């Protein structure tokens, strides 16, 4: 199924490319299925036969710690066979294009290719070219990181009980962040209010048209927010010689969160999030990362369940269960 607007309340797509293509109903459905998988991750025996006989290729052409491990654990806990290819070990370093690499992998008939690529649209190219293979976008340049957006939504829903009337402030490098984009799409669709805050150079123009409040003053962006989501400055996407703020110290003084700022401006029950990797002392001080406000490790935990749900759903798991009278 090609990307496009949907009004579905269930998920029937071959691929998961971005939250911008999904309806609120589809997003909620993925979160509900992930909630069902969550329990498996804390059982003594963490394995179900759901994806037995299926194979999953992890094609990561950009660095990753959490996302890659999380997809791998998720697939293995559902009994799929998994194969990992990283940027330095793939033939893309010998000049092969992403499409050729993927076509060759598809000729071996994997059921899912999870792909991370430094260019926006990488996953979409594969989804169009490989009609027999499910494609899951694990991050395409600065464009989208849908499973991160979904795990963030699941974490927020678990922490706050829902999205209606809630305000989420996304802080930092919005311009270069695929996490910001997926969260903005996802959160606005499910009814949360989104604010972004950072230096004007790190916030794209026209964001207000997405229904997002834009702030450059941290205090204003923090006051009244239910969630503060800090982002890393995406140095790897900033062209060499590009200077978007005077110094890291200055950035951190104006936009970093510490205990003192939270005590003065934030709600007592504010929830602190970060997709990782965190640069301690830049966007968040250690006392915030490790403090009671933080749900950063809950995000990581929920990531496994979300990825299980996504792999299960793209493979049509629910449709298969229904055909067998189990759904
Ligand atoms: N891990 C997230 C990503 O891949 C966030 C980050 O790298 O800052 O986009």
PDB file of C-alpha atoms in Angstrom, residues 87-250:
ATOM      1  CA  UNK A  87      27.074   0.807   6.928  1.00  0.00           C
ATOM      2  CA  UNK A  88      30.754  -0.076   7.151  1.00  0.00           C
ATOM      3  CA  UNK A  89      30.094  -3.781   6.417  1.00  0.00           C
ATOM      4  CA  UNK A  90      27.752  -3.239   3.471  1.00  0.00           C
ATOM      5  CA  UNK A  91      28.561  -2.904  -0.209  1.00  0.00           C
ATOM      6  CA  UNK A  92      27.340   0.691  -0.148  1.00  0.00           C
ATOM      7  CA  UNK A  93      30.953   1.441   0.865  1.00  0.00           C
ATOM      8  CA  UNK A  94      31.979  -0.135  -2.494  1.00  0.00           C
ATOM      9  CA  UNK A  95      29.743   2.226  -4.423  1.00  0.00           C
ATOM     10  CA  UNK A  96      26.545   0.170  -4.581  1.00  0.00           C
ATOM     11  CA  UNK A  97      23.370   2.238  -4.355  1.00  0.00           C
ATOM     12  CA  UNK A  98      20.879   1.762  -1.540  1.00  0.00           C
ATOM     13  CA  UNK A  99      18.346   0.491  -4.057  1.00  0.00           C
ATOM     14  CA  UNK A 100      20.705  -2.107  -5.520  1.00  0.00           C
ATOM     15  CA  UNK A 101      21.707  -3.286  -2.058  1.00  0.00           C
ATOM     16  CA  UNK A 102      18.061  -3.602  -1.081  1.00  0.00           C
ATOM     17  CA  UNK A 103      17.046  -5.390  -4.317  1.00  0.00           C
ATOM     18  CA  UNK A 104      19.798  -7.937  -3.742  1.00  0.00           C
ATOM     19  CA  UNK A 105      18.670  -8.449  -0.171  1.00  0.00           C
ATOM     20  CA  UNK A 106      15.053  -8.757  -1.317  1.00  0.00           C
ATOM     21  CA  UNK A 107      16.072 -11.495  -3.775  1.00  0.00           C
ATOM     22  CA  UNK A 108      16.805 -13.623  -0.695  1.00  0.00           C
ATOM     23  CA  UNK A 109      13.155 -13.180   0.364  1.00  0.00           C
ATOM     24  CA  UNK A 110      13.321 -11.626   3.806  1.00  0.00           C
ATOM     25  CA  UNK A 111       9.877 -10.706   5.128  1.00  0.00           C
ATOM     26  CA  UNK A 112      10.892  -7.354   6.609  1.00  0.00           C
ATOM     27  CA  UNK A 113      13.745  -4.937   5.956  1.00  0.00           C
ATOM     28  CA  UNK A 114      14.271  -2.424   8.763  1.00  0.00           C
ATOM     29  CA  UNK A 115      16.250   0.411   7.220  1.00  0.00           C
ATOM     30  CA  UNK A 116      18.118   3.411   8.579  1.00  0.00           C
ATOM     31  CA  UNK A 117      19.617   5.784   6.040  1.00  0.00           C
ATOM     32  CA  UNK A 118      21.222   9.189   6.253  1.00  0.00           C
ATOM     33  CA  UNK A 119      19.059  10.584   3.449  1.00  0.00           C
ATOM     34  CA  UNK A 120      15.417  11.636   3.792  1.00  0.00           C
ATOM     35  CA  UNK A 121      13.188   9.315   1.757  1.00  0.00           C
ATOM     36  CA  UNK A 122      15.538   6.281   1.915  1.00  0.00           C
ATOM     37  CA  UNK A 123      12.862   3.971   3.331  1.00  0.00           C
ATOM     38  CA  UNK A 124      10.232   5.220   0.904  1.00  0.00           C
ATOM     39  CA  UNK A 125      12.371   4.378  -2.124  1.00  0.00           C
ATOM     40  CA  UNK A 126      12.681   0.786  -0.887  1.00  0.00           C
ATOM     41  CA  UNK A 127       8.978   0.486  -0.082  1.00  0.00           C
ATOM     42  CA  UNK A 128       8.073   1.451  -3.667  1.00  0.00           C
ATOM     43  CA  UNK A 129      10.723  -0.730  -5.287  1.00  0.00           C
ATOM     44  CA  UNK A 130      10.157  -3.907  -3.237  1.00  0.00           C
ATOM     45  CA  UNK A 131       6.476  -4.870  -3.393  1.00  0.00           C
ATOM     46  CA  UNK A 132       7.042  -8.249  -1.693  1.00  0.00           C
ATOM     47  CA  UNK A 133       9.010  -6.958   1.309  1.00  0.00           C
ATOM     48  CA  UNK A 134       7.707  -4.981   4.278  1.00  0.00           C
ATOM     49  CA  UNK A 135       9.821  -1.897   4.936  1.00  0.00           C
ATOM     50  CA  UNK A 136      10.096  -0.279   8.347  1.00  0.00           C
ATOM     51  CA  UNK A 137      11.766   3.121   8.540  1.00  0.00           C
ATOM     52  CA  UNK A 138      14.271   3.198  11.413  1.00  0.00           C
ATOM     53  CA  UNK A 139      15.219   6.807  10.638  1.00  0.00           C
ATOM     54  CA  UNK A 140      15.690   8.557   7.288  1.00  0.00           C
ATOM     55  CA  UNK A 141      17.913  11.611   7.523  1.00  0.00           C
ATOM     56  CA  UNK A 142      16.156  14.486   9.216  1.00  0.00           C
ATOM     57  CA  UNK A 143      12.773  13.330   7.911  1.00  0.00           C
ATOM     58  CA  UNK A 144      11.112  10.752  10.204  1.00  0.00           C
ATOM     59  CA  UNK A 145      11.782   8.149  12.862  1.00  0.00           C
ATOM     60  CA  UNK A 146       8.303   6.665  13.216  1.00  0.00           C
ATOM     61  CA  UNK A 147       9.025   3.947  15.770  1.00  0.00           C
ATOM     62  CA  UNK A 148      10.724   6.532  18.015  1.00  0.00           C
ATOM     63  CA  UNK A 149       7.640   8.749  17.678  1.00  0.00           C
ATOM     64  CA  UNK A 150       5.393   5.803  18.561  1.00  0.00           C
ATOM     65  CA  UNK A 151       7.442   4.772  21.582  1.00  0.00           C
ATOM     66  CA  UNK A 152       7.412   8.379  22.768  1.00  0.00           C
ATOM     67  CA  UNK A 153       3.631   8.463  22.395  1.00  0.00           C
ATOM     68  CA  UNK A 154       3.270   5.181  24.287  1.00  0.00           C
ATOM     69  CA  UNK A 155       5.489   6.538  27.085  1.00  0.00           C
ATOM     70  CA  UNK A 156       3.456   9.758  27.284  1.00  0.00           C
ATOM     71  CA  UNK A 157       0.146   7.863  27.247  1.00  0.00           C
ATOM     72  CA  UNK A 158       1.365   5.603  30.070  1.00  0.00           C
ATOM     73  CA  UNK A 159       2.672   8.552  32.111  1.00  0.00           C
ATOM     74  CA  UNK A 160      -0.311  10.877  31.644  1.00  0.00           C
ATOM     75  CA  UNK A 161      -3.173   8.519  30.850  1.00  0.00           C
ATOM     76  CA  UNK A 162      -3.952  10.176  27.481  1.00  0.00           C
ATOM     77  CA  UNK A 163      -3.224  13.098  25.194  1.00  0.00           C
ATOM     78  CA  UNK A 164      -6.300  15.354  25.269  1.00  0.00           C
ATOM     79  CA  UNK A 165      -5.555  18.715  26.855  1.00  0.00           C
ATOM     80  CA  UNK A 166      -1.882  17.834  27.383  1.00  0.00           C
ATOM     81  CA  UNK A 167       1.039  19.999  26.267  1.00  0.00           C
ATOM     82  CA  UNK A 168       4.342  18.585  25.055  1.00  0.00           C
ATOM     83  CA  UNK A 169       7.321  20.913  24.622  1.00  0.00           C
ATOM     84  CA  UNK A 170      10.066  19.716  22.271  1.00  0.00           C
ATOM     85  CA  UNK A 171      13.357  21.462  22.993  1.00  0.00           C
ATOM     86  CA  UNK A 172      16.494  22.021  20.950  1.00  0.00           C
ATOM     87  CA  UNK A 173      17.514  21.217  17.406  1.00  0.00           C
ATOM     88  CA  UNK A 174      14.142  20.899  15.677  1.00  0.00           C
ATOM     89  CA  UNK A 175      15.502  21.691  12.203  1.00  0.00           C
ATOM     90  CA  UNK A 176      17.711  18.611  11.916  1.00  0.00           C
ATOM     91  CA  UNK A 177      15.659  16.190  14.042  1.00  0.00           C
ATOM     92  CA  UNK A 178      13.614  13.329  12.597  1.00  0.00           C
ATOM     93  CA  UNK A 179      12.451  12.605  16.150  1.00  0.00           C
ATOM     94  CA  UNK A 180      10.919  16.077  16.365  1.00  0.00           C
ATOM     95  CA  UNK A 181       9.142  15.595  13.042  1.00  0.00           C
ATOM     96  CA  UNK A 182       7.652  12.201  13.912  1.00  0.00           C
ATOM     97  CA  UNK A 183       6.565  13.488  17.316  1.00  0.00           C
ATOM     98  CA  UNK A 184       4.965  16.611  15.875  1.00  0.00           C
ATOM     99  CA  UNK A 185       2.977  14.531  13.369  1.00  0.00           C
ATOM    100  CA  UNK A 186       2.005  11.914  15.927  1.00  0.00           C
ATOM    101  CA  UNK A 187       1.182  14.172  18.868  1.00  0.00           C
ATOM    102  CA  UNK A 188      -0.897  16.657  16.888  1.00  0.00           C
ATOM    103  CA  UNK A 189      -2.883  13.796  15.299  1.00  0.00           C
ATOM    104  CA  UNK A 190      -3.777  12.227  18.648  1.00  0.00           C
ATOM    105  CA  UNK A 191      -4.877  15.578  20.078  1.00  0.00           C
ATOM    106  CA  UNK A 192      -1.940  16.836  22.183  1.00  0.00           C
ATOM    107  CA  UNK A 193      -0.786  20.438  22.014  1.00  0.00           C
ATOM    108  CA  UNK A 194       2.814  20.768  20.797  1.00  0.00           C
ATOM    109  CA  UNK A 195       5.287  23.566  21.543  1.00  0.00           C
ATOM    110  CA  UNK A 196       8.810  23.735  20.170  1.00  0.00           C
ATOM    111  CA  UNK A 197      11.585  25.828  21.677  1.00  0.00           C
ATOM    112  CA  UNK A 198      15.145  26.566  20.607  1.00  0.00           C
ATOM    113  CA  UNK A 199      17.303  29.199  18.930  1.00  0.00           C
ATOM    114  CA  UNK A 200      15.603  30.636  15.810  1.00  0.00           C
ATOM    115  CA  UNK A 201      18.324  29.046  13.673  1.00  0.00           C
ATOM    116  CA  UNK A 202      17.334  25.555  14.861  1.00  0.00           C
ATOM    117  CA  UNK A 203      13.593  25.881  14.263  1.00  0.00           C
ATOM    118  CA  UNK A 204      12.274  25.588  10.684  1.00  0.00           C
ATOM    119  CA  UNK A 205      10.180  28.448   9.393  1.00  0.00           C
ATOM    120  CA  UNK A 206       6.436  27.942   9.040  1.00  0.00           C
ATOM    121  CA  UNK A 207       6.045  25.378  11.840  1.00  0.00           C
ATOM    122  CA  UNK A 208       3.028  27.334  13.108  1.00  0.00           C
ATOM    123  CA  UNK A 209       1.163  26.071  10.029  1.00  0.00           C
ATOM    124  CA  UNK A 210       1.463  22.559  11.489  1.00  0.00           C
ATOM    125  CA  UNK A 211      -0.512  23.775  14.513  1.00  0.00           C
ATOM    126  CA  UNK A 212       2.641  24.027  16.628  1.00  0.00           C
ATOM    127  CA  UNK A 213       3.472  26.864  19.075  1.00  0.00           C
ATOM    128  CA  UNK A 214       6.972  28.236  18.475  1.00  0.00           C
ATOM    129  CA  UNK A 215       9.027  29.641  21.389  1.00  0.00           C
ATOM    130  CA  UNK A 216      12.542  30.963  21.722  1.00  0.00           C
ATOM    131  CA  UNK A 217      12.331  31.650  25.444  1.00  0.00           C
ATOM    132  CA  UNK A 218      12.811  28.534  27.568  1.00  0.00           C
ATOM    133  CA  UNK A 219      10.823  29.742  30.577  1.00  0.00           C
ATOM    134  CA  UNK A 220       7.735  30.425  28.435  1.00  0.00           C
ATOM    135  CA  UNK A 221       8.021  27.027  26.741  1.00  0.00           C
ATOM    136  CA  UNK A 222       8.432  25.165  30.047  1.00  0.00           C
ATOM    137  CA  UNK A 223       5.651  26.838  32.044  1.00  0.00           C
ATOM    138  CA  UNK A 224       2.493  24.735  32.077  1.00  0.00           C
ATOM    139  CA  UNK A 225       3.922  21.942  29.884  1.00  0.00           C
ATOM    140  CA  UNK A 226       3.132  18.362  30.917  1.00  0.00           C
ATOM    141  CA  UNK A 227       6.113  16.917  29.049  1.00  0.00           C
ATOM    142  CA  UNK A 228       9.528  18.363  28.192  1.00  0.00           C
ATOM    143  CA  UNK A 229      11.285  16.419  25.441  1.00  0.00           C
ATOM    144  CA  UNK A 230      14.915  17.456  25.018  1.00  0.00           C
ATOM    145  CA  UNK A 231      16.768  16.697  21.785  1.00  0.00           C
ATOM    146  CA  UNK A 232      20.428  16.333  20.938  1.00  0.00           C
ATOM    147  CA  UNK A 233      22.013  18.815  18.541  1.00  0.00           C
ATOM    148  CA  UNK A 234      22.360  16.768  15.357  1.00  0.00           C
ATOM    149  CA  UNK A 235      25.996  17.702  14.634  1.00  0.00           C
ATOM    150  CA  UNK A 236      26.219  15.012  11.924  1.00  0.00           C
ATOM    151  CA  UNK A 237      23.514  16.785   9.890  1.00  0.00           C
ATOM    152  CA  UNK A 238      24.978  20.268  10.270  1.00  0.00           C
ATOM    153  CA  UNK A 239      27.141  21.118   7.257  1.00  0.00           C
ATOM    154  CA  UNK A 240      30.834  21.587   8.122  1.00  0.00           C
ATOM    155  CA  UNK A 241      31.491  25.180   9.052  1.00  0.00           C
ATOM    156  CA  UNK A 242      27.783  25.750   9.880  1.00  0.00           C
ATOM    157  CA  UNK A 243      27.286  27.686  13.110  1.00  0.00           C
ATOM    158  CA  UNK A 244      23.744  27.702  14.439  1.00  0.00           C
ATOM    159  CA  UNK A 245      24.579  29.157  17.884  1.00  0.00           C
ATOM    160  CA  UNK A 246      27.618  30.912  19.385  1.00  0.00           C
ATOM    161  CA  UNK A 247      28.998  28.170  21.706  1.00  0.00           C
ATOM    162  CA  UNK A 248      27.756  24.964  23.350  1.00  0.00           C
ATOM    163  CA  UNK A 249      28.023  26.691  26.728  1.00  0.00           C
ATOM    164  CA  UNK A 250      25.786  29.493  25.564  1.00  0.00           C
TER     165      UNK A 250
END
